[in-house]
Coordinates of C-alpha atoms in Angstrom, one line a residue:
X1 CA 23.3 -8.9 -26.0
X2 CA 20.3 -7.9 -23.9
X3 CA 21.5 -10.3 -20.9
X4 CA 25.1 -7.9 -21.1
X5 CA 23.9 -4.4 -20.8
X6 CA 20.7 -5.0 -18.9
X7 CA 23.0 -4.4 -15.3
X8 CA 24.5 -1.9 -16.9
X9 CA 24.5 1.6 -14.9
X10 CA 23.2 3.7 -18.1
X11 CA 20.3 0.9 -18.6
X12 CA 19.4 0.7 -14.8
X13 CA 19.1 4.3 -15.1
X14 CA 16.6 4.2 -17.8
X15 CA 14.8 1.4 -16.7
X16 CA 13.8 3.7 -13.1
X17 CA 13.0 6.9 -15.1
X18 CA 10.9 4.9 -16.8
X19 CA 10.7 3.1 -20.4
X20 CA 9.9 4.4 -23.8
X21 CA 6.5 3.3 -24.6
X22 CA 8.0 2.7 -27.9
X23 CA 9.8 0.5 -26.6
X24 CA 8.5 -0.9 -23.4
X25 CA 7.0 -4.2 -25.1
X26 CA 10.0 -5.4 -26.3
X27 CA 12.1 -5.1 -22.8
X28 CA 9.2 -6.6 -21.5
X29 CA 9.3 -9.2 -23.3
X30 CA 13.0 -10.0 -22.8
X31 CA 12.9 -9.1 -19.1
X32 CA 10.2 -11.7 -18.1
X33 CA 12.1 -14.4 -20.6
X34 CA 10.2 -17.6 -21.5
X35 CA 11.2 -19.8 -19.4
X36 CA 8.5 -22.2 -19.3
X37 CA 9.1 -22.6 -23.9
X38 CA 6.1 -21.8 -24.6
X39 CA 5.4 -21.1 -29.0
X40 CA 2.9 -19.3 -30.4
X41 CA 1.7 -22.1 -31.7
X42 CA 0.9 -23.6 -28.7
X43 CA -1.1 -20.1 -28.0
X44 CA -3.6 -20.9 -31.3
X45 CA -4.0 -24.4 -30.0
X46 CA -5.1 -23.4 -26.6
X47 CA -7.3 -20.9 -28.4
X48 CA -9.0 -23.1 -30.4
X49 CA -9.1 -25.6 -27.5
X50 CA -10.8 -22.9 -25.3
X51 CA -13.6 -21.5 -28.4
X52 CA -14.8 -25.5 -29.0
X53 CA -14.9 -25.9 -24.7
X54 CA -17.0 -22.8 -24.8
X55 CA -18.8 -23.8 -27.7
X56 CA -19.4 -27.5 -26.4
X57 CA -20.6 -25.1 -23.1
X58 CA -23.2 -23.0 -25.2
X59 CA -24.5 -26.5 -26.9
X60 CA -25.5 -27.9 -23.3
X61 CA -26.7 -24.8 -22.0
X62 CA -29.1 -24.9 -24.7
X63 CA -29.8 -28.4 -24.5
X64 CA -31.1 -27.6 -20.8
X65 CA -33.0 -24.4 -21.9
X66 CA -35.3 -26.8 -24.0
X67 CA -35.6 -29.9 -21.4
X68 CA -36.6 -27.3 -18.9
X69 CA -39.2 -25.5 -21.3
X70 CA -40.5 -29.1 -22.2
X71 CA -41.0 -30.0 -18.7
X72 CA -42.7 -26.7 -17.5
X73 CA -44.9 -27.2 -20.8
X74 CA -46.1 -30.2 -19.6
X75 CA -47.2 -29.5 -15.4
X76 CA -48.8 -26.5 -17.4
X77 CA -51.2 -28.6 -19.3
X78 CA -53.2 -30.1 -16.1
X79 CA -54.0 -27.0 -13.9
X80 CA -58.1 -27.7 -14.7
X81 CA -57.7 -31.1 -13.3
X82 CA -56.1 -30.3 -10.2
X83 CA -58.7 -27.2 -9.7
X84 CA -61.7 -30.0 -10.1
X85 CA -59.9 -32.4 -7.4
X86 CA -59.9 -29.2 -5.1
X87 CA -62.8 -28.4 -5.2
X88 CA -64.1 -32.3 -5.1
X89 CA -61.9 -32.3 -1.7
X90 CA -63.5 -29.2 -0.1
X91 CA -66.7 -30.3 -0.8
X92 CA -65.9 -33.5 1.0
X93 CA -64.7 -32.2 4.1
X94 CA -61.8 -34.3 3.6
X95 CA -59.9 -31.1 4.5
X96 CA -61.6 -30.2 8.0
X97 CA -60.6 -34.0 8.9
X98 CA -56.8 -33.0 8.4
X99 CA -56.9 -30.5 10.5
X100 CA -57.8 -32.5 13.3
X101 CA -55.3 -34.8 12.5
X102 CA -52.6 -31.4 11.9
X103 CA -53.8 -30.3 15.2
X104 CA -52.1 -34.1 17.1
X105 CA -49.3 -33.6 14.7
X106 CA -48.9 -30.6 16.5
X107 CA -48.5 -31.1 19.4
X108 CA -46.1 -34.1 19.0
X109 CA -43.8 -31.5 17.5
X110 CA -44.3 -29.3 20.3
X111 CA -42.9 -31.9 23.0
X112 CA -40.2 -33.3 20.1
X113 CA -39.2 -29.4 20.1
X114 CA -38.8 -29.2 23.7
X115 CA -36.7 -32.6 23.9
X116 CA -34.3 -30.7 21.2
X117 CA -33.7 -27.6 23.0
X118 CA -32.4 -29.5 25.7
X119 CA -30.4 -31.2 23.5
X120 CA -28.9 -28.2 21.6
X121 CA -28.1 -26.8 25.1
X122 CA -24.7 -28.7 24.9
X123 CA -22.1 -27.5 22.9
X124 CA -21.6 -28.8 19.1
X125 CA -18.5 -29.5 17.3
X126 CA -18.2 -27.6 13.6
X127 CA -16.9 -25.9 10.6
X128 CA -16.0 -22.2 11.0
X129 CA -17.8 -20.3 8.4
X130 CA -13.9 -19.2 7.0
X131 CA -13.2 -23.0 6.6
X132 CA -11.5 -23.6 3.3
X133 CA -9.4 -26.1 1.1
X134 CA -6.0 -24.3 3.1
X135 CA -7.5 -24.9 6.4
X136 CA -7.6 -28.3 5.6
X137 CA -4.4 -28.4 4.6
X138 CA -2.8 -26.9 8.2
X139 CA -4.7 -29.5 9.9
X140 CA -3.6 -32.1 8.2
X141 CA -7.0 -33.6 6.4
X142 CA -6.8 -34.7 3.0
X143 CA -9.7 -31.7 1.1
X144 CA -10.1 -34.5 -1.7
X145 CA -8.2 -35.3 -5.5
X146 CA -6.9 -32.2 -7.0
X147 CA -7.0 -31.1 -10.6
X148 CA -3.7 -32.1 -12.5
X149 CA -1.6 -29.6 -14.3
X150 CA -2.2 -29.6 -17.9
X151 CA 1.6 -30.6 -18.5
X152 CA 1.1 -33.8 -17.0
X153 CA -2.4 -34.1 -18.6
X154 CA -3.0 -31.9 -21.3
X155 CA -6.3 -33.2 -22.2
X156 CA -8.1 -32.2 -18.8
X157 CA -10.7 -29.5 -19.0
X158 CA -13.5 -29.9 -17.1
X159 CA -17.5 -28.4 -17.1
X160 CA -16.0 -26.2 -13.9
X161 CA -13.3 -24.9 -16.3
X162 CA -16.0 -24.4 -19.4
X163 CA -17.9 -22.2 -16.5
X164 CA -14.5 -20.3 -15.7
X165 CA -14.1 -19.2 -19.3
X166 CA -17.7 -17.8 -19.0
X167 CA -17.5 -15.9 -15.9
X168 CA -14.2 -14.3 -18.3
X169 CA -16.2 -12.4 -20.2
X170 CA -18.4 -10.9 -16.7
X171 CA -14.8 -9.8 -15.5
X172 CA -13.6 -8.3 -18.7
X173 CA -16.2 -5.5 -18.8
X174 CA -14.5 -4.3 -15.2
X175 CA -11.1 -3.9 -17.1
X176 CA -10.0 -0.8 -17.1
X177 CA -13.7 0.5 -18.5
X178 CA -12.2 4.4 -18.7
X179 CA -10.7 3.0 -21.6
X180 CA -13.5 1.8 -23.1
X181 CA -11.7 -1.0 -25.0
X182 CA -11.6 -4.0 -23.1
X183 CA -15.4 -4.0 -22.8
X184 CA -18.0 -5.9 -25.1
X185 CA -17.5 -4.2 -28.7
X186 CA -14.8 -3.1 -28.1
X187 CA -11.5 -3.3 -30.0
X188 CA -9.9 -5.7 -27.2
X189 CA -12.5 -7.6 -25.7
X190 CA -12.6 -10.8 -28.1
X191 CA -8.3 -10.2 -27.6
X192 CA -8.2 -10.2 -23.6
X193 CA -10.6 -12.7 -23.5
X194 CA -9.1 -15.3 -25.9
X195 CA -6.1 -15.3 -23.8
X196 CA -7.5 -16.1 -20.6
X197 CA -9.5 -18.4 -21.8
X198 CA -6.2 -20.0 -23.4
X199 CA -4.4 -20.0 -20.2
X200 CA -7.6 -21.5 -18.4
X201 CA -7.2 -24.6 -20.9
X202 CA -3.3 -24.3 -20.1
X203 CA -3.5 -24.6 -16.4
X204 CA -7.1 -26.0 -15.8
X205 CA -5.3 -26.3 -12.5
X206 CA -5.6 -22.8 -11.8
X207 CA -7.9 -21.2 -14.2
X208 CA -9.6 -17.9 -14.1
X209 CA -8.9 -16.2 -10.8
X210 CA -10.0 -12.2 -10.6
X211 CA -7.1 -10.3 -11.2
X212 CA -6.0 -12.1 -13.8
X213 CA -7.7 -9.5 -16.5
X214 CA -5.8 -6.5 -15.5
X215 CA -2.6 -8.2 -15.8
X216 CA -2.8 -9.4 -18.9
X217 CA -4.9 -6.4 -20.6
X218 CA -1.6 -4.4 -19.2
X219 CA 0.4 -7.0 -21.1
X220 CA -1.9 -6.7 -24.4
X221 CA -1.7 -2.6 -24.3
X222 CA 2.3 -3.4 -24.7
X223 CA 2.4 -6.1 -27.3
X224 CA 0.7 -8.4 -29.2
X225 CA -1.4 -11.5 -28.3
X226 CA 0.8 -14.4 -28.6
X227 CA 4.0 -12.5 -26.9
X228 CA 1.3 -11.1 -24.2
X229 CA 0.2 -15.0 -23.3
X230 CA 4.0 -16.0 -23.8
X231 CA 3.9 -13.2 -21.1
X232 CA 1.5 -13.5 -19.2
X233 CA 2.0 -17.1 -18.3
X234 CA 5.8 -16.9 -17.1
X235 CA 4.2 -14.0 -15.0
X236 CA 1.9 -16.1 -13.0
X237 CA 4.8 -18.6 -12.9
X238 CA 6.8 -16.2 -10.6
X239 CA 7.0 -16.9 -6.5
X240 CA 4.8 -14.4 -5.8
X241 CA 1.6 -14.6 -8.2
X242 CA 1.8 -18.3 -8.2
X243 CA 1.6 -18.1 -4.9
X244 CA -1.3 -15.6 -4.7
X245 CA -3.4 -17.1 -7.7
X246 CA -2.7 -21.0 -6.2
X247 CA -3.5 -19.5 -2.8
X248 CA -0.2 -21.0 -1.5
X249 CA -1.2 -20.4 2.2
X250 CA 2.4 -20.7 3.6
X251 CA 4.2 -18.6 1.0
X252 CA 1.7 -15.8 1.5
X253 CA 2.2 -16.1 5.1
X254 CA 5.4 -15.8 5.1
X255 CA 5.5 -13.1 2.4
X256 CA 2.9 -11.0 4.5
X257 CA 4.8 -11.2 7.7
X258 CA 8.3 -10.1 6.3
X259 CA 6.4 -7.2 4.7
X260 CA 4.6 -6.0 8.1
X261 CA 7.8 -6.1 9.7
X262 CA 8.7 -3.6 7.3
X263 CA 6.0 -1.6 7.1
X264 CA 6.3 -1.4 10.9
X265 CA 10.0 -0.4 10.3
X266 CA 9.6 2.2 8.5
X267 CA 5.7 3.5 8.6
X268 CA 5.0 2.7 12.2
X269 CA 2.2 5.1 12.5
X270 CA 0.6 3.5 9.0
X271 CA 1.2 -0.4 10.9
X272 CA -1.7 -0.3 12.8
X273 CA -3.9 2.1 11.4
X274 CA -4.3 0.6 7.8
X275 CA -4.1 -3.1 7.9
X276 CA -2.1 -4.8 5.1
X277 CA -6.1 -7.1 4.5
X278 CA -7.5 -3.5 3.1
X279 CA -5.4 -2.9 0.4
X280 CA -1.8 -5.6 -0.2
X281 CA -3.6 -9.0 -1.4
X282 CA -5.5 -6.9 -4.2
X283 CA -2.7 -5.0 -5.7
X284 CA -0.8 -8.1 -5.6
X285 CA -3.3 -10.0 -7.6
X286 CA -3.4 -7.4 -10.1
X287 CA 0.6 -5.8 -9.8
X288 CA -1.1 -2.3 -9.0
X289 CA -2.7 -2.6 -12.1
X290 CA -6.4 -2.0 -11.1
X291 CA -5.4 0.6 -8.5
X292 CA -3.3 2.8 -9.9
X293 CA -3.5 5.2 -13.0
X294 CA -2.1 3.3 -16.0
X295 CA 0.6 5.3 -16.9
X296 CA 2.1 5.2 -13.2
X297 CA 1.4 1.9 -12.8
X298 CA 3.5 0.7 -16.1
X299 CA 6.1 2.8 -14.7
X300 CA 5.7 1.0 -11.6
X301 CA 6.0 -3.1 -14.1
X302 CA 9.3 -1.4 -15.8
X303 CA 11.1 -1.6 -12.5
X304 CA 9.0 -4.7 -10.8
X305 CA 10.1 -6.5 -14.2
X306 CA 13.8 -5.6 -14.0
X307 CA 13.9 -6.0 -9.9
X308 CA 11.6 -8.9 -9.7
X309 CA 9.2 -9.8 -7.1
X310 CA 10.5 -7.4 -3.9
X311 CA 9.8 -4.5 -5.9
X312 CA 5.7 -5.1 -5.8
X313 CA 6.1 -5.0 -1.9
X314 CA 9.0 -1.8 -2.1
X315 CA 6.0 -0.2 -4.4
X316 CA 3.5 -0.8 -1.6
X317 CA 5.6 1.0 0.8
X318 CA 5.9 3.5 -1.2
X319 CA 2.4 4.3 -1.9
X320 CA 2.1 4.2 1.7
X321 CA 5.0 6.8 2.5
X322 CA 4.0 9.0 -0.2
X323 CA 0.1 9.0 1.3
X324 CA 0.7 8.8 4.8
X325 CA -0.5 12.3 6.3
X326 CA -4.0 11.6 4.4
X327 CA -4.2 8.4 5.7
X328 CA -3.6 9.0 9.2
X329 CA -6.8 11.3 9.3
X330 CA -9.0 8.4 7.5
X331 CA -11.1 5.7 9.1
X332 CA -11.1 2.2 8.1
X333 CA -13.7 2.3 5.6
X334 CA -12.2 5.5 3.7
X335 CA -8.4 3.9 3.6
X336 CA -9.7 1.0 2.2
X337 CA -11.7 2.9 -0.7
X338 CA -8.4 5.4 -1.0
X339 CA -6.0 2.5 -1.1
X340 CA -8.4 0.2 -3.6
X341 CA -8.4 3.2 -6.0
X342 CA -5.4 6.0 -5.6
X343 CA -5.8 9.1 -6.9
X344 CA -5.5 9.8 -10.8
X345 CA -3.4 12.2 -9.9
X346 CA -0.4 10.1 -8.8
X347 CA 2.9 11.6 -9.7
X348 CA 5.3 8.9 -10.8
X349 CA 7.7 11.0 -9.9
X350 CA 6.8 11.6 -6.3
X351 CA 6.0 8.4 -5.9
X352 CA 9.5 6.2 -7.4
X353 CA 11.0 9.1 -4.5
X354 CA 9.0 7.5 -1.8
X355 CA 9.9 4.1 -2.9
X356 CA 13.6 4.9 -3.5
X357 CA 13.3 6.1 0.3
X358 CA 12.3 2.6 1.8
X359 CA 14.9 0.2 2.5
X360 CA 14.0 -3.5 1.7
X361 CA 16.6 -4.7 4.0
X362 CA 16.0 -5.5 8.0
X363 CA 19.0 -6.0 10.1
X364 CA 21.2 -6.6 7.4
X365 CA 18.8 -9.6 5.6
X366 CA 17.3 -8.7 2.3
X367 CA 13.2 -8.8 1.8
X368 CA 14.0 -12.8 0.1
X369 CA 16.3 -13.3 2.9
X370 CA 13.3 -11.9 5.8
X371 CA 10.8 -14.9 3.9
X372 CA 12.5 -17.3 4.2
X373 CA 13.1 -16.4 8.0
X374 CA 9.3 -15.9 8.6
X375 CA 8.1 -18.9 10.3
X376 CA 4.5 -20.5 9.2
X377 CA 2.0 -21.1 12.1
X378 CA -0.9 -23.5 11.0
X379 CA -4.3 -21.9 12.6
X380 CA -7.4 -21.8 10.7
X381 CA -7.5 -18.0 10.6
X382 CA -3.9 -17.0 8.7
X383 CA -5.0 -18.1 5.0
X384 CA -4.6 -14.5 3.8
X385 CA -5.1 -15.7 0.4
X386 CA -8.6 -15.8 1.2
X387 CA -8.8 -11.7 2.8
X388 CA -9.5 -10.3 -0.7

């Protein structure tokens, strides 16, 4: 029924003006589909997987709180002794005997110095400070085993994982805190954070990346748990977000270079002056979530949702066309603080006219069509995935 009428003019129409809250769980819900079968079942059992890791986490932790007391408890009970053998020493003049000794030492570093700075003269091979697990990729060295995907071994959770689902809790309290119901005590928290840490124990493969919280906290405002993770995990299964939270290096390139073109295309003023590093990869990651007012940005996942993937960067280009006099007069640092958090003033309505003004087609390809067309060049320094 849904898969009928969902192309139909009348629906299309609604979808752009914008949803019924009433409603807007359910489309949601059939819009994203489950493709990857997941039950609700298999929600509790990730659940319960993720409260005995976390558990089994807390028990260590605790374990290493008393071995570390223990062992400070014992160096604390011979302070006397080792006062005594001091002052023995001194006494002695064992200690005016080393320093003639230091004072040879000395001078044998001095010359071994010397020897080294002649040395260090000629140029040294490295790591650039940037170097990461993508790098290593475009040159062709092998970064080490990777973590399987828990479909192929669903039993694989590892101490890194347990320490993932921890640092959940740290990111939850920067959740929309306006709201004040995502944070500890709050009617959501144990909520948003049982489902990431069910997704963690889903795909230990990818576990918790920041970003994550906002979209699924969006998801849990709409519907309830099990259809939010249902949700939340054919989501992150899209082209784009599994390429941003698996920090696909080629897909993003490709991705970022068909939008400059673009934003170059249309905004050329805006294609120099605010680089797509201060503000693209971050409302990616979170689908606008974190950066835009709620309301607007919901309005904004109705049409991503029935347009797919191409809408995020048509949205982006909208933002910029509806804020490009202001940002024109702003210097790096300000754009980036304007662009990381828009105004909560936004006007939906402005801002689907700006994006309804920006074509997503360049010389007669569409935006999937100007990807695939983007070619990948394998240099150390065009992992955007790592610009956030």
């Amino acid at each position: 029924m849904f898969s009928c009428r969902k192309n139909a003019k009348r629906t299309l129409d609604l979808w752009w003006s914008g949803l019924p809250p009433a409603i807007r769980g359910r489309v949601w819900q059939l819009a994203i589909e489950n493709k990857l079968k997941i039950t609700h079942e298999m929600y509790e059992d990730y659940v319960a997987k993720a409260k005995q890791k976390l558990q089994e986490a807390q028990l260590r932790r605790k374990r290493l709180k008393v071995h570390t007391k223990n062992s400070c408890d014992c160096k604390h009970d011979e302070p006397k002794k080792d006062d005594q053998k001091l002052e023995d020493r001194l006494s002695s003049g064992e200690f005016s005997k080393c320093e003639e000794r230091s004072s040879k030492r000395t001078e044998k570093l001095a010359k071994m110095d010397d020897r080294i700075e002649e040395k260090s003269e000629k140029p040294r091979l490295g790591l650039p400070r940037n170097f990461s697990e993508q790098n290593l990729k475009s040159i062709n060295v092998d970064p080490g085993p990777k973590k399987c995907c828990s479909k192929s071994n669903p039993n694989l959770l590892d101490y890194s994982d347990e320490c993932s689902m921890e640092l959940i809790q740290l990111d939850i309290a920067r959740t929309f805190p306006h709201l004040c119901i995502f944070q500890p005590g709050g009617p959501y928290f144990d909520v948003l954070h049982e489902l990431l840490a069910a997704y963690v124990c889903y795909r230990p493969d990818i576990g918790y990346i920041q970003g994550m919280s906002f979209i699924a906290a969006v998801l849990i405002l709409n519907m309830e748990a099990p259809q939010a993770f249902v949700c939340f995990a054919n989501l992150l299964d899209g082209p784009v977000l599994r390429a941003a939270f698996t920090r696909d290096g080629d897909t993003m390139q490709r991705l970022w270079k068909a939008y400059a073109r673009l934003l170059r295309r249309h905004l050329p003023a805006l294609a120099d002056a605010v680089a797509p590093e201060l503000y693209l990869l971050e409302w990616l990651y979170t689908a606008f979530a974190k950066a835009m007012p709620l309301d607007a940005a919901c309005r904004v996942w109705d049409v991503f949702l029935r347009d797919g993937d191409s809408f995020l960067f048509n949205a982006a280009l909208g933002i910029l066309h509806l804020y490009q006099d202001e940002l024109k007069d702003m210097d790096f640092i300000s754009a980036a603080q304007f662009l990381t958090k828009l105004p909560e003033d936004l006007d939906p309505e402005a801002l689907f006219k700006s994006i309804s003004s920006i074509s997503m087609t360049l010389d007669g390809m569409s935006f999937e069509e100007l990807v695939s067309c983007c070619p990948v060049e394998n240099s150390l320094d065009d992992d955007v995935t790592l610009r956030l």
